[in-house]
Coordinates of N, CA and C in Angstrom, one line a residue:
M1270 N -254.2 -24.6 -71.4 CA -254.4 -25.8 -71.0 C -254.4 -26.1 -72.3
Y1271 N -254.8 -26.4 -72.9 CA -255.0 -27.2 -74.1 C -254.5 -27.4 -75.4
R1272 N -253.5 -28.1 -76.0 CA -252.7 -27.9 -76.9 C -253.3 -27.5 -78.4
K1273 N -254.3 -28.2 -78.7 CA -255.1 -27.8 -79.4 C -256.3 -27.7 -79.9
E1274 N -257.3 -26.7 -80.3 CA -258.3 -26.8 -80.6 C -259.0 -27.7 -80.4
S1275 N -258.5 -29.0 -81.1 CA -259.3 -29.8 -81.7 C -259.5 -30.9 -80.5
D1276 N -258.8 -30.7 -79.8 CA -258.1 -31.4 -77.7 C -259.4 -30.7 -77.3
K1277 N -259.5 -29.8 -76.8 CA -260.5 -29.2 -76.6 C -262.1 -30.2 -77.2
Q1278 N -262.6 -29.4 -78.2 CA -264.0 -29.6 -79.3 C -264.2 -31.6 -78.8
E1279 N -262.5 -32.2 -78.6 CA -262.6 -33.4 -78.7 C -262.9 -34.0 -76.7
R1280 N -262.5 -33.2 -75.5 CA -262.5 -33.8 -75.0 C -264.1 -33.2 -74.4
R1281 N -264.7 -32.0 -74.8 CA -266.0 -31.8 -74.6 C -267.4 -33.0 -75.0
T1282 N -266.5 -34.1 -76.2 CA -267.5 -34.9 -76.4 C -267.6 -35.7 -75.4
L1283 N -266.6 -35.9 -75.0 CA -265.9 -37.7 -74.0 C -267.3 -37.8 -72.8
T1284 N -268.0 -39.0 -72.5 CA -269.2 -39.0 -72.0 C -268.5 -40.6 -70.5
T1285 N -268.9 -40.0 -69.8 CA -268.4 -41.1 -68.9 C -269.5 -42.6 -68.8
S1286 N -269.3 -43.7 -68.6 CA -269.7 -44.6 -67.8 C -270.3 -44.7 -66.5
D1287 N -269.2 -44.7 -66.1 CA -269.5 -45.4 -65.0 C -270.8 -44.4 -63.4
S1288 N -271.2 -43.8 -63.9 CA -271.7 -42.9 -63.4 C -273.3 -43.9 -63.5
P1289 N -274.0 -43.7 -62.0 CA -274.3 -44.8 -61.8 C -276.3 -44.2 -62.5
F1290 N -276.4 -42.9 -63.7 CA -277.4 -42.5 -64.3 C -277.0 -42.5 -65.5
G1291 N -276.1 -43.6 -65.9 CA -275.8 -43.5 -67.6 C -274.9 -42.3 -67.9
A1292 N -274.6 -42.5 -69.3 CA -273.7 -41.9 -69.3 C -274.1 -40.2 -69.0
Q1293 N -272.9 -39.7 -68.6 CA -273.0 -38.6 -68.3 C -271.6 -37.4 -69.3
P1294 N -272.0 -36.1 -70.1 CA -271.5 -35.6 -70.7 C -270.7 -35.3 -69.7
I1295 N -269.0 -34.7 -71.0 CA -268.2 -34.3 -69.9 C -268.1 -32.8 -69.9
F1296 N -267.8 -31.9 -69.2 CA -268.0 -30.2 -69.8 C -267.3 -29.3 -68.7
D1297 N -266.3 -28.6 -70.3 CA -265.4 -28.0 -69.3 C -266.5 -26.9 -67.7
P1298 N -265.9 -27.0 -67.0 CA -266.3 -25.8 -65.3 C -267.1 -24.6 -66.2
P1299 N -267.8 -23.9 -65.6 CA -268.0 -22.7 -66.5 C -267.3 -21.3 -65.6
G1300 N -267.4 -20.8 -66.3 CA -266.5 -19.4 -66.7 C -267.2 -18.8 -65.1
P1301 N -266.8 -17.6 -65.1 CA -266.9 -16.3 -64.4 C -268.5 -15.8 -64.3
V1302 N -269.0 -16.0 -63.3 CA -270.1 -15.1 -62.9 C -270.5 -14.5 -63.1
S1303 N -271.1 -13.5 -63.7 CA -270.7 -11.9 -63.7 C -272.4 -11.0 -63.6
S1304 N -272.9 -10.4 -63.0 CA -274.0 -9.9 -62.6 C -274.0 -8.0 -63.1
P1305 N -275.5 -8.3 -63.3 CA -275.5 -6.4 -63.1 C -275.1 -5.8 -61.8
N1306 N -275.0 -6.6 -60.7 CA -274.0 -5.0 -59.3 C -273.3 -5.3 -59.4
D1307 N -272.4 -6.3 -60.7 CA -271.4 -6.1 -59.7 C -270.3 -4.8 -59.5
P1308 N -269.2 -4.2 -59.2 CA -268.8 -3.5 -59.2 C -267.6 -2.8 -60.7
V1309 N -267.8 -1.7 -60.6 CA -266.9 -1.7 -62.0 C -265.8 -0.5 -61.4
F1310 N -264.4 -1.0 -61.4 CA -263.6 -0.1 -61.3 C -262.9 0.6 -62.6
F1311 N -262.5 1.7 -62.1 CA -262.2 2.3 -63.4 C -260.3 3.0 -62.8
F1312 N -259.5 3.0 -63.6 CA -258.1 2.9 -63.1 C -257.6 3.6 -64.4
S1313 N -257.1 4.9 -64.0 CA -255.7 5.2 -64.7 C -254.9 4.7 -64.6
P1314 N -254.2 4.9 -66.4 CA -252.8 4.4 -66.8 C -252.0 5.4 -65.2
P1315 N -250.5 4.3 -64.8 CA -249.9 5.3 -64.1 C -249.3 6.7 -64.8
A1316 N -248.3 7.4 -64.3 CA -248.4 8.7 -64.6 C -246.8 8.7 -64.2
S1317 N -246.2 9.4 -66.2 CA -244.4 9.0 -66.3 C -243.8 9.1 -65.1
Q1318 N -242.6 9.0 -64.9 CA -241.4 9.0 -63.8 C -240.3 9.4 -64.0
R1319 N -240.1 9.7 -63.7 CA -238.5 10.2 -63.7 C -237.6 8.5 -63.2
R1320 N -236.4 8.5 -64.2 CA -236.1 6.8 -63.1 C -235.1 7.9 -62.4
L1321 N -234.4 8.5 -61.7 CA -233.8 9.1 -60.5 C -234.8 9.4 -59.7
T1322 N -236.4 10.0 -59.3 CA -236.9 10.0 -58.0 C -237.2 8.7 -57.7
V1323 N -238.2 7.8 -59.0 CA -237.5 6.2 -58.3 C -236.2 6.0 -57.6
A1324 N -235.3 6.5 -58.4 CA -234.3 5.5 -57.3 C -233.8 6.1 -56.3
L1325 N -234.2 7.4 -55.8 CA -233.8 7.7 -54.7 C -235.2 7.2 -53.5
R1326 N -235.6 6.9 -54.2 CA -236.8 6.6 -52.6 C -235.9 5.9 -52.1
I1327 N -234.4 4.4 -52.2 CA -234.3 3.7 -51.9 C -233.7 5.1 -50.1
F1328 N -233.1 5.9 -50.4 CA -232.9 7.0 -49.5 C -233.6 7.4 -48.4
Y1329 N -234.6 7.2 -49.2 CA -236.0 7.8 -48.1 C -236.4 6.5 -46.9
L1330 N -235.9 5.2 -47.5 CA -236.6 4.3 -46.6 C -234.9 4.5 -45.6
I1331 N -233.6 5.0 -46.0 CA -232.3 4.3 -44.7 C -232.4 5.1 -43.3
P1332 N -233.4 6.8 -43.2 CA -233.6 7.2 -41.8 C -234.9 5.7 -41.0
V1333 N -235.9 5.8 -41.9 CA -237.1 5.1 -41.6 C -236.5 3.6 -41.0
A1334 N -235.8 2.9 -41.6 CA -235.2 1.2 -41.4 C -234.4 1.7 -40.0
I1335 N -233.8 2.8 -40.0 CA -233.0 2.8 -38.9 C -233.7 3.2 -37.5
W1336 N -234.6 4.0 -37.2 CA -235.2 4.1 -36.6 C -236.7 3.0 -35.9
L1337 N -236.6 2.2 -36.7 CA -237.2 1.1 -36.5 C -236.6 0.4 -36.2
Y1338 N -235.6 0.4 -36.0 CA -233.8 -0.4 -35.3 C -234.8 -0.4 -34.2
L1339 N -233.7 0.4 -34.1 CA -233.9 1.3 -32.6 C -235.0 1.1 -31.7
L1340 N -235.6 1.3 -33.0 CA -237.4 1.2 -31.7 C -237.9 -0.2 -31.2
A1341 N -237.0 -1.6 -32.5 CA -237.2 -2.6 -31.6 C -235.8 -3.1 -30.9
I1342 N -234.4 -2.7 -30.9 CA -233.9 -2.7 -30.0 C -234.1 -1.8 -28.7
I1343 N -235.1 -0.7 -28.3 CA -235.5 -0.3 -26.9 C -236.3 -1.1 -26.7
T1344 N -237.8 -1.5 -27.6 CA -239.1 -2.8 -27.1 C -238.0 -3.7 -26.8
E1345 N -237.5 -4.8 -27.5 CA -236.7 -5.5 -26.4 C -236.3 -5.8 -25.5
L1346 N -235.5 -4.2 -25.1 CA -235.1 -4.5 -23.9 C -235.8 -4.1 -23.0
A1347 N -237.2 -3.3 -23.1 CA -238.4 -2.8 -22.2 C -239.0 -4.4 -21.8
A1348 N -238.8 -5.2 -22.6 CA -239.9 -6.3 -22.6 C -238.8 -7.2 -22.0
I1349 N -237.9 -7.1 -21.3 CA -237.1 -8.2 -20.2 C -237.0 -7.7 -19.9
V1350 N -236.8 -6.6 -19.5 CA -237.2 -5.4 -17.9 C -238.2 -5.8 -17.7
A1351 N -239.3 -5.4 -18.0 CA -240.2 -6.0 -18.0 C -241.3 -7.3 -17.3
W1352 N -240.4 -8.4 -17.7 CA -240.3 -9.9 -17.9 C -239.7 -10.3 -16.1
V1353 N -238.7 -9.3 -16.0 CA -237.8 -9.3 -14.6 C -238.8 -8.6 -14.2
C1354 N -239.4 -7.1 -14.0 CA -240.1 -7.0 -12.8 C -241.2 -8.0 -12.1
A1355 N -242.1 -8.2 -13.6 CA -243.1 -9.3 -13.6 C -243.1 -10.2 -12.8
L1356 N -242.0 -10.9 -12.8 CA -241.0 -12.1 -12.1 C -241.1 -11.8 -11.0
V1357 N -240.5 -10.8 -10.3 CA -239.9 -10.0 -9.0 C -241.2 -9.5 -8.5
L1358 N -242.1 -8.8 -9.0 CA -243.0 -8.0 -8.4 C -244.3 -8.5 -8.1
G1359 N -244.6 -9.5 -9.6 CA -245.6 -10.6 -9.4 C -246.6 -9.5 -10.2
M1360 N -246.2 -8.4 -10.9 CA -247.7 -7.6 -11.9 C -246.4 -7.2 -13.0
L1361 N -246.8 -6.7 -13.9 CA -246.1 -5.6 -14.9 C -246.7 -3.7 -14.3
P1362 N -245.2 -3.4 -14.6 CA -246.1 -1.9 -14.1 C -245.9 -1.5 -15.3
N1363 N -246.9 -0.1 -14.7 CA -247.5 0.3 -16.0 C -246.5 1.3 -17.0
W1364 N -245.0 1.6 -16.3 CA -244.8 2.4 -18.0 C -244.7 0.4 -18.9
A1365 N -244.4 0.1 -18.5 CA -244.1 -2.0 -19.4 C -245.0 -1.9 -20.5
A1366 N -246.3 -1.4 -19.4 CA -248.1 -2.4 -19.8 C -247.9 -0.9 -20.7
S1367 N -248.0 0.4 -21.1 CA -248.3 1.3 -22.1 C -247.3 1.2 -23.2
W1368 N -246.4 0.9 -23.3 CA -244.7 0.6 -24.5 C -245.5 -0.7 -24.3
I1369 N -245.3 -1.6 -24.1 CA -245.7 -2.5 -24.5 C -246.5 -3.0 -25.1

C-alpha cells in the first residue's frame, strides 16, 4: 500500500487538528488480534498427481452432467403437470408433492 518506508513513517507522525479534543495522532489500524485460544490448523502439502489422472476427471463429469440434465427435464415437466393439476383440482397430487 505504501510506496516507500519513509512515507509510512511520515504518515504515522501526522496529526489532525480538526478534532474537538485537540491534535490527535493518526495511526494505522491495528493488525489482526490473536489469542491463545485461537485454533491451530495443520495442512499437509498436496500429494503429487499424474496429469493424466487429473485430465480424466472431465470424463467422470460427463455421466453426472447427463443424469442431472435428465432429472432437470423430468422435474420441469412434473412441475408443469402438478401446476395444471393444482389449478384444476384445487390441490397438489401426492406424487407431485413428494417429487417436487
